[in-house]
């Protein structure tokens, strides 16, 4: 099959993390890039023998761009994705899919109406341990899935940020950025729609004014439940429970959280820029799988603990360790899903509808915390779909 | 002050676990016992130079019994406690306080009306790490408490049981027996009333038909939230996360869960009896504190992890390990609270009202799971108090 000629929108941190998956994949050609930083797009053009587009419109008009990978600031995702879809391009968009449920609904509907592929990722729902556990659960060998416990205690709040990343109205805060991962993970494992979301979110540091923590209970349609807890306040580090392997699959120091706060006290804008394309090398290959903290799935006859190196299976009469081969190329599963969808060899799991449902769950989490009651994501989705004007 | 002459009601497993605290305490005299097993009460009389009562009525009529420790099957707690209070005795009653909220309300009201001490314990709310963390939180040094994450994965469902312990209507199931511990722990840490309970409970093994797992989100009156998860299905063992120190403060084998299921397959009634007084020695002294699984409390400026050997404090700029002295006598805090209340030197924390509130939270958990919505424990308490007929 023909290689897919991919245009990149936004040469920031997201692109840097996915770059090894793109360059390591024989099915993809990095054909062009758009970024407001001229030096970044020129460097990209040179490094990959590709085109540098000064505007998104120019890239959308280029006939030899088949698909776009949108890794721009969150608030631009919707307009860029819809424009790309209308221009006939397939789209891989970073999470969070967009900053409002209405935008996500419009994106999903655009993909449907114009028959283009829309995949939302990467997210930790694509991690190899999650996919392996989801397959094990779906097999039914250990009875129905009944309960998921997951939590992640990170330094997210004190990572370098652009101002809009601290603004919930523009897609900031941990619920859209980090909750979306956790929700993707539990949705993959549960394999059933979310019925209700009950949550309490927390904004604990006035110097970083946004939701930085939450705890939530999700009840699924077919009886399963999931407990999700997150704190980005750089106190406890739950990577202690995954053998000090960090989120991206690399060994990590137990002092990392305290360091995050110290480092941030210096120049935040410069630190943020240093993580983008053209400023420093992409991260080295990771020896272990990416993960999103502690995840334990309880089926009727076994618990399954997900780790960056494999699955621990605690069944009625035997415990079993099921190692997973180390990742050859990180995030390859995302490209697999995108490419297969474009070639129509298999329908994507993380399509526009999936992204919309995860976004609605994030919105339900915020709304539940605000109103102090259960929120039904299906109602949020229904209302958003009714109001679409493409 | 005079030593308190204590009568024991029920020489079962609960008594065995508390016996070291009673015999090791100079403020207590084991003065008598009632148990339907004649050989147990005769043995008790001989071992402690005490009285063996053939009926509870006989013990209640004995003028030289000051107080009762009620450790009988749960369904008898209410009637026995109320009879004891009416007979002028102070009461220490094992958790669960009783099997219905109405019974708990009647017990609390009886204690109030007849001005007798009623303490509900032991429970893991008395554990030294919980008391130390509660004091640290109450100091306000690290800002307000905002979030608690706690979970415990045990072999509870496969421990030897009498038939009524498998019957929710008679106080069986993990929510009354184990949820009460977890709720006591988070209430002690939060130091504020529970506003709402949202939960999903699970009954996953038809051979042990009762709730054996749950996950719950508690929202407190002043903004804090707690995530509670429990499974007694003997799959994953969360003592892995506390250095393989078991609930009672002793080292434990990683294979214990698988063993519980195997052992149970033999004679359950005999196994249950073997854990009662007169059948085997009481447990040896524990080198570490008792605990109830993983507990992490998040204040605005620090997370506090509770462990059987001390508190790990993860603050903004420093991590600190605060060891706790090993327990001299286990469960001494329960006796401290009971004795201080009887001598009127300090009011008990875990009094009838406390027990009623924990029981109402357990009932709310069950009701929330049944109805799929938030339940307000205060409403349950209000209704129960309105219907008291002592």
Coordinates of C-alpha atoms in Angstrom, one line a residue, chain A:
Chain A
X1 CA 0.0 0.0 0.0
X2 CA 1.0 3.6 -0.5
X3 CA 2.8 5.3 2.3
X4 CA 0.7 8.0 4.0
X5 CA 2.0 11.5 3.5
X6 CA 1.5 13.1 6.9
X7 CA 1.5 16.9 7.7
X8 CA 2.2 17.9 11.2
X9 CA 0.4 20.8 12.8
X10 CA 2.3 22.1 15.9
X11 CA 5.9 21.2 16.6
X12 CA 5.7 21.3 20.4
X13 CA 6.0 18.8 23.2
X14 CA 3.3 16.4 21.9
X15 CA 5.1 16.1 18.5
X16 CA 8.4 15.5 20.3
X17 CA 6.9 12.6 22.2
X18 CA 5.3 11.0 19.1
X19 CA 8.2 11.8 16.7
X20 CA 10.0 8.4 17.3
X21 CA 6.8 6.6 16.4
X22 CA 6.5 8.6 13.2
X23 CA 10.1 8.4 12.0
X24 CA 10.3 4.7 12.9
X25 CA 7.3 3.7 10.9
X26 CA 7.7 2.6 7.3
X27 CA 4.0 3.3 6.5
X28 CA 4.4 7.0 7.2
X29 CA 6.2 9.8 5.4
X30 CA 6.7 13.1 7.3
X31 CA 5.7 15.3 4.3
X32 CA 5.2 18.7 5.8
X33 CA 4.7 20.9 8.9
X34 CA 3.0 24.0 10.0
X35 CA 4.1 25.9 13.2
X36 CA 4.0 29.6 14.0
X37 CA 7.8 29.3 14.8
X38 CA 9.5 29.8 11.4
X39 CA 12.7 28.3 12.7
X40 CA 11.0 25.1 13.8
X41 CA 9.2 24.5 10.5
X42 CA 12.3 25.3 8.5
X43 CA 14.3 22.9 10.6
X44 CA 11.6 20.3 10.1
X45 CA 11.7 20.8 6.4
X46 CA 15.4 20.3 6.3
X47 CA 15.6 17.3 8.7
X48 CA 12.8 15.3 7.0
X49 CA 13.2 16.7 3.4
X50 CA 9.7 17.9 3.7
X51 CA 7.6 21.1 3.1
X52 CA 7.4 24.0 5.6
X53 CA 4.0 25.6 5.4
X54 CA 3.6 29.2 6.6
X55 CA -0.1 28.8 7.2
X56 CA -2.5 25.9 7.9
X57 CA -4.4 26.9 4.8
X58 CA -1.4 26.3 2.6
X59 CA -1.0 22.8 4.0
X60 CA -4.7 22.0 3.5
X61 CA -4.4 23.0 -0.1
X62 CA -1.4 20.8 -0.8
X63 CA -2.6 17.7 -2.8
X64 CA 0.3 15.5 -1.6
X65 CA -0.6 15.7 2.0
X66 CA -2.9 12.8 2.8
X67 CA -3.4 13.2 6.5
X68 CA -2.7 15.6 9.4
X69 CA -1.3 15.0 12.8
X70 CA -2.6 17.9 14.9
X71 CA -0.5 18.6 18.0
X72 CA -1.1 22.3 18.3
X73 CA -2.4 24.0 21.5
X74 CA -5.7 22.4 22.6
X75 CA -7.8 25.4 21.8
X76 CA -7.0 25.1 18.1
X77 CA -7.7 21.4 17.7
X78 CA -11.4 21.7 16.6
X79 CA -11.1 24.4 14.0
X80 CA -8.0 22.9 12.5
X81 CA -9.4 19.3 12.5
X82 CA -12.7 20.4 10.9
X83 CA -10.9 22.5 8.3
X84 CA -8.6 19.5 7.5
X85 CA -11.5 17.1 7.2
X86 CA -13.4 19.5 4.9
X87 CA -10.2 19.7 2.8
X88 CA -10.3 15.9 2.4
X89 CA -7.5 15.1 4.9
X90 CA -7.6 12.3 7.5
X91 CA -6.8 13.5 11.0
X92 CA -4.9 12.2 14.0
X93 CA -5.5 14.7 16.8
X94 CA -3.7 14.8 20.2
X95 CA -5.8 14.6 23.3
X96 CA -7.6 16.4 24.7
X97 CA -9.5 16.2 21.4
X98 CA -10.7 19.8 21.9
X99 CA -11.6 22.2 24.8
X100 CA -15.4 21.8 24.7
X101 CA -17.8 19.0 24.2
X102 CA -19.5 21.0 21.4
X103 CA -16.2 21.2 19.5
X104 CA -15.7 17.4 19.9
X105 CA -19.2 16.7 18.7
X106 CA -18.6 18.9 15.7
X107 CA -15.3 17.2 14.9
X108 CA -16.9 13.7 15.2
X109 CA -19.8 14.7 13.0
X110 CA -17.5 16.3 10.4
X111 CA -15.5 13.1 10.1
X112 CA -18.7 11.1 9.7
X113 CA -20.3 13.5 7.2
X114 CA -17.1 13.9 5.0
X115 CA -16.1 10.2 5.5
X116 CA -12.6 11.0 6.7
X117 CA -10.7 9.1 9.4
X118 CA -10.5 10.9 12.7
X119 CA -8.3 9.3 15.5
X120 CA -7.8 10.8 18.9
X121 CA -4.4 10.0 20.3
X122 CA -1.9 9.1 21.5
X123 CA -3.3 8.6 24.9
X124 CA -2.5 6.0 27.6
X125 CA -5.5 4.0 26.4
X126 CA -3.1 2.8 23.6
X127 CA -0.5 1.6 26.1
X128 CA 0.5 -2.1 25.5
X129 CA -0.5 -3.2 29.1
X130 CA -3.9 -1.6 28.7
X131 CA -4.5 -3.3 25.3
X132 CA -3.3 -6.6 26.7
X133 CA -5.5 -6.3 29.8
X134 CA -8.5 -5.2 27.8
X135 CA -8.1 -8.3 25.6
X136 CA -7.8 -10.5 28.6
X137 CA -10.9 -9.0 30.2
X138 CA -12.9 -9.2 26.9
X139 CA -12.0 -12.9 26.7
X140 CA -14.3 -13.5 29.7
X141 CA -12.0 -16.2 31.0
X142 CA -12.1 -14.7 34.5
X143 CA -15.7 -13.7 34.6
X144 CA -17.2 -10.2 34.0
X145 CA -15.2 -7.1 34.8
X146 CA -16.7 -5.5 38.0
X147 CA -14.4 -2.9 39.4
X148 CA -11.4 -0.8 38.4
X149 CA -9.2 1.1 40.8
X150 CA -6.8 3.6 39.2
X151 CA -4.8 6.5 40.6
X152 CA -1.9 8.7 39.5
X153 CA 0.0 11.2 41.6
X154 CA 2.3 13.3 39.4
X155 CA 4.0 16.7 39.2
X156 CA 1.7 17.8 36.3
X157 CA 0.8 21.2 37.9
X158 CA 4.4 22.2 38.1
X159 CA 5.5 21.2 34.6
X160 CA 6.3 24.2 32.4
X161 CA 3.2 25.6 30.9
X162 CA 2.0 28.2 28.5
X163 CA -0.5 30.6 30.1
X164 CA -3.5 29.0 28.3
X165 CA -2.6 25.6 29.8
X166 CA -3.5 27.0 33.2
X167 CA -6.9 28.2 31.9
X168 CA -9.8 25.6 32.0
X169 CA -11.8 27.6 29.5
X170 CA -8.9 27.0 27.0
X171 CA -8.5 23.3 27.8
X172 CA -6.2 23.7 30.7
X173 CA -6.3 21.9 34.1
X174 CA -5.8 18.3 34.9
X175 CA -9.2 17.0 34.0
X176 CA -9.0 17.6 30.3
X177 CA -5.3 16.9 30.0
X178 CA -4.8 14.1 32.5
X179 CA -8.4 12.9 33.3
X180 CA -8.8 12.1 29.6
X181 CA -5.9 9.6 29.8
X182 CA -7.4 8.0 32.9
X183 CA -10.9 7.8 31.4
X184 CA -9.5 6.3 28.2
X185 CA -7.7 3.6 30.2
X186 CA -10.8 2.6 32.2
X187 CA -13.1 2.8 29.2
X188 CA -10.7 0.5 27.2
X189 CA -10.8 -2.0 30.1
X190 CA -14.5 -1.8 30.9
X191 CA -15.6 -2.0 27.3
X192 CA -19.0 -0.6 28.1
X193 CA -20.5 3.0 28.1
X194 CA -20.3 5.2 31.2
X195 CA -23.7 5.7 32.8
X196 CA -22.9 8.2 35.6
X197 CA -19.9 10.2 36.8
X198 CA -19.7 11.4 40.4
X199 CA -16.6 13.5 41.2
X200 CA -14.9 16.0 43.4
X201 CA -12.2 18.1 41.8
X202 CA -9.7 20.3 43.6
X203 CA -7.9 23.5 43.1
X204 CA -5.4 23.7 45.9
X205 CA -2.6 26.1 44.9
X206 CA -3.6 29.7 44.2
X207 CA -0.3 30.3 42.4
X208 CA -1.4 27.7 39.7
X209 CA -5.1 28.4 39.7
X210 CA -6.8 25.5 38.0
X211 CA -8.1 22.1 38.9
X212 CA -5.0 20.1 39.8
X213 CA -6.6 17.0 41.4
X214 CA -9.8 15.0 41.5
X215 CA -11.4 11.8 42.7
X216 CA -14.2 10.2 40.7
X217 CA -16.5 7.3 40.7
X218 CA -17.7 6.1 37.3
X219 CA -20.6 3.7 37.0
X220 CA -20.8 1.8 33.7
X221 CA -24.0 0.7 31.9
X222 CA -23.5 -3.0 32.5
X223 CA -22.7 -2.8 36.2
X224 CA -18.9 -2.2 36.4
X225 CA -17.6 0.7 38.3
X226 CA -14.3 2.6 38.3
X227 CA -12.6 4.6 40.9
X228 CA -10.3 7.3 39.5
X229 CA -8.0 9.5 41.6
X230 CA -5.5 12.0 40.4
X231 CA -3.3 14.7 41.9
X232 CA -0.8 16.8 39.9
X233 CA 0.5 18.7 43.0
X234 CA 3.9 17.0 43.1
X235 CA 3.7 15.6 46.6
X236 CA 3.4 11.8 46.7
X237 CA 4.6 10.1 43.6
X238 CA 2.7 7.0 42.6
X239 CA 5.5 5.8 40.4
X240 CA 6.8 4.4 43.6
X241 CA 4.3 1.6 43.0
X242 CA 5.5 0.9 39.5
X243 CA 9.2 0.3 40.4
X244 CA 10.1 3.9 39.7
X245 CA 9.3 3.6 36.0
X246 CA 7.9 7.0 34.9
X247 CA 4.9 7.7 32.7
X248 CA 6.9 7.4 29.5
X249 CA 8.5 4.1 30.3
X250 CA 11.8 5.3 31.6
X251 CA 13.5 4.9 35.0
X252 CA 12.9 7.9 37.2
X253 CA 14.4 9.3 40.4
X254 CA 12.3 9.3 43.6
X255 CA 13.2 13.0 44.1
X256 CA 11.6 14.0 40.7
X257 CA 8.6 15.7 42.3
X258 CA 10.5 17.9 44.6
X259 CA 12.7 18.9 41.6
X260 CA 9.7 19.9 39.5
X261 CA 8.7 22.6 41.9
X262 CA 12.3 23.8 42.2
X263 CA 13.0 23.9 38.5
X264 CA 9.7 25.8 37.8
X265 CA 10.8 28.6 40.1
X266 CA 13.2 29.6 37.3
X267 CA 12.1 30.8 33.8
X268 CA 8.9 28.9 32.9
X269 CA 8.5 30.2 29.4
X270 CA 12.0 29.2 28.5
X271 CA 11.5 25.8 30.1
X272 CA 8.4 25.2 28.1
X273 CA 10.2 26.2 24.9
X274 CA 13.1 23.9 25.7
X275 CA 10.7 20.9 25.4
X276 CA 9.6 21.8 21.8
X277 CA 10.9 20.6 18.5
X278 CA 14.2 22.2 17.5
X279 CA 15.3 22.7 21.1
X280 CA 17.1 19.6 22.3
X281 CA 16.8 16.0 21.2
X282 CA 13.7 13.9 21.3
X283 CA 13.5 11.6 24.3
X284 CA 15.7 8.4 24.0
X285 CA 13.9 5.1 23.4
X286 CA 12.1 3.8 26.6
X287 CA 13.0 0.4 27.9
X288 CA 9.5 -0.2 29.3
X289 CA 5.9 0.6 28.3
X290 CA 4.3 3.9 29.0
X291 CA 1.7 3.9 31.8
X292 CA -0.6 6.1 33.7
X293 CA -0.1 5.1 37.3
X294 CA -1.6 2.3 39.4
X295 CA -4.3 0.3 37.6
X296 CA -6.0 -2.7 39.0
X297 CA -8.9 -4.3 37.2
X298 CA -11.1 -6.8 39.2
X299 CA -13.0 -9.4 37.3
X300 CA -15.2 -11.9 39.1
X301 CA -12.6 -14.6 39.3
X302 CA -9.3 -12.6 39.0
X303 CA -7.7 -9.2 39.6
X304 CA -5.3 -7.9 36.9
X305 CA -2.7 -5.4 37.8
X306 CA -1.2 -3.4 34.9
X307 CA 2.4 -2.5 35.1
X308 CA 4.9 -1.0 32.6
X309 CA 6.5 -4.4 32.1
X310 CA 3.6 -6.8 32.1
X311 CA 0.4 -8.0 33.7
X312 CA 0.1 -9.5 37.1
X313 CA -2.8 -11.9 37.2
X314 CA -4.3 -12.9 40.6
X315 CA -6.8 -15.6 39.9
X316 CA -8.8 -17.8 42.2
X317 CA -6.1 -20.5 42.6
X318 CA -3.0 -19.1 41.0
X319 CA -1.0 -16.0 40.6
X320 CA 0.7 -15.5 37.2
X321 CA 3.1 -13.0 35.8
X322 CA 2.6 -12.2 32.1
X323 CA 5.5 -10.2 30.9
X324 CA 5.1 -8.0 27.8
X325 CA 7.9 -7.6 25.3
X326 CA 9.5 -4.2 25.7
X327 CA 8.3 -1.6 23.1
X328 CA 10.2 -1.7 19.8
X329 CA 8.9 1.7 18.8
X330 CA 6.9 3.7 21.3
X331 CA 3.3 4.6 20.5
X332 CA 3.3 2.4 17.4
X333 CA -0.3 1.3 18.3
X334 CA -1.5 4.8 17.5
X335 CA 0.0 4.7 14.0
X336 CA -1.4 1.1 13.6
X337 CA -4.9 2.2 14.3
X338 CA -4.7 5.4 12.2
X339 CA -3.1 3.6 9.2
X340 CA -5.6 0.7 9.4
X341 CA -8.5 3.1 9.4
X342 CA -7.2 5.0 6.4
X343 CA -6.6 1.8 4.5
X344 CA -10.1 0.6 5.8
X345 CA -8.6 -2.7 7.1
X346 CA -10.1 -2.1 10.5
X347 CA -12.3 0.5 12.2
X348 CA -10.5 2.6 14.8
X349 CA -11.4 2.3 18.4
X350 CA -10.3 5.8 19.3
X351 CA -12.4 7.6 16.7
X352 CA -14.3 10.9 16.9
X353 CA -17.2 9.3 18.8
X354 CA -14.7 7.7 21.3
X355 CA -13.0 11.1 21.8
X356 CA -16.4 12.8 22.2
X357 CA -17.4 10.3 24.8
X358 CA -14.2 10.7 26.8
X359 CA -14.5 14.5 26.6
X360 CA -18.1 14.2 27.8
X361 CA -16.9 12.2 30.7
X362 CA -14.4 14.9 31.5
X363 CA -17.1 17.5 31.3
X364 CA -19.3 15.4 33.5
X365 CA -16.5 15.1 36.1
X366 CA -16.3 18.9 36.3
X367 CA -20.0 19.4 36.4
X368 CA -20.5 16.7 39.0
X369 CA -17.9 18.4 41.2
X370 CA -19.6 21.8 40.7
X371 CA -23.1 20.6 41.4
X372 CA -22.4 17.8 43.9
X373 CA -24.4 15.1 42.2
X374 CA -24.3 12.4 39.5
X375 CA -23.9 13.6 35.9
X376 CA -24.9 11.5 32.9
X377 CA -22.4 11.9 30.0
X378 CA -24.9 10.6 27.5
X379 CA -27.1 13.6 28.2
X380 CA -24.1 15.9 27.6
X381 CA -23.4 14.1 24.3
X382 CA -27.0 14.3 23.2
X383 CA -27.2 18.0 23.9
X384 CA -24.0 18.7 22.0
X385 CA -24.9 16.7 19.0
X386 CA -28.3 18.5 18.8
X387 CA -26.6 21.8 18.5
X388 CA -24.0 21.1 15.8
X389 CA -23.7 23.7 13.0
X390 CA -20.8 22.7 10.8

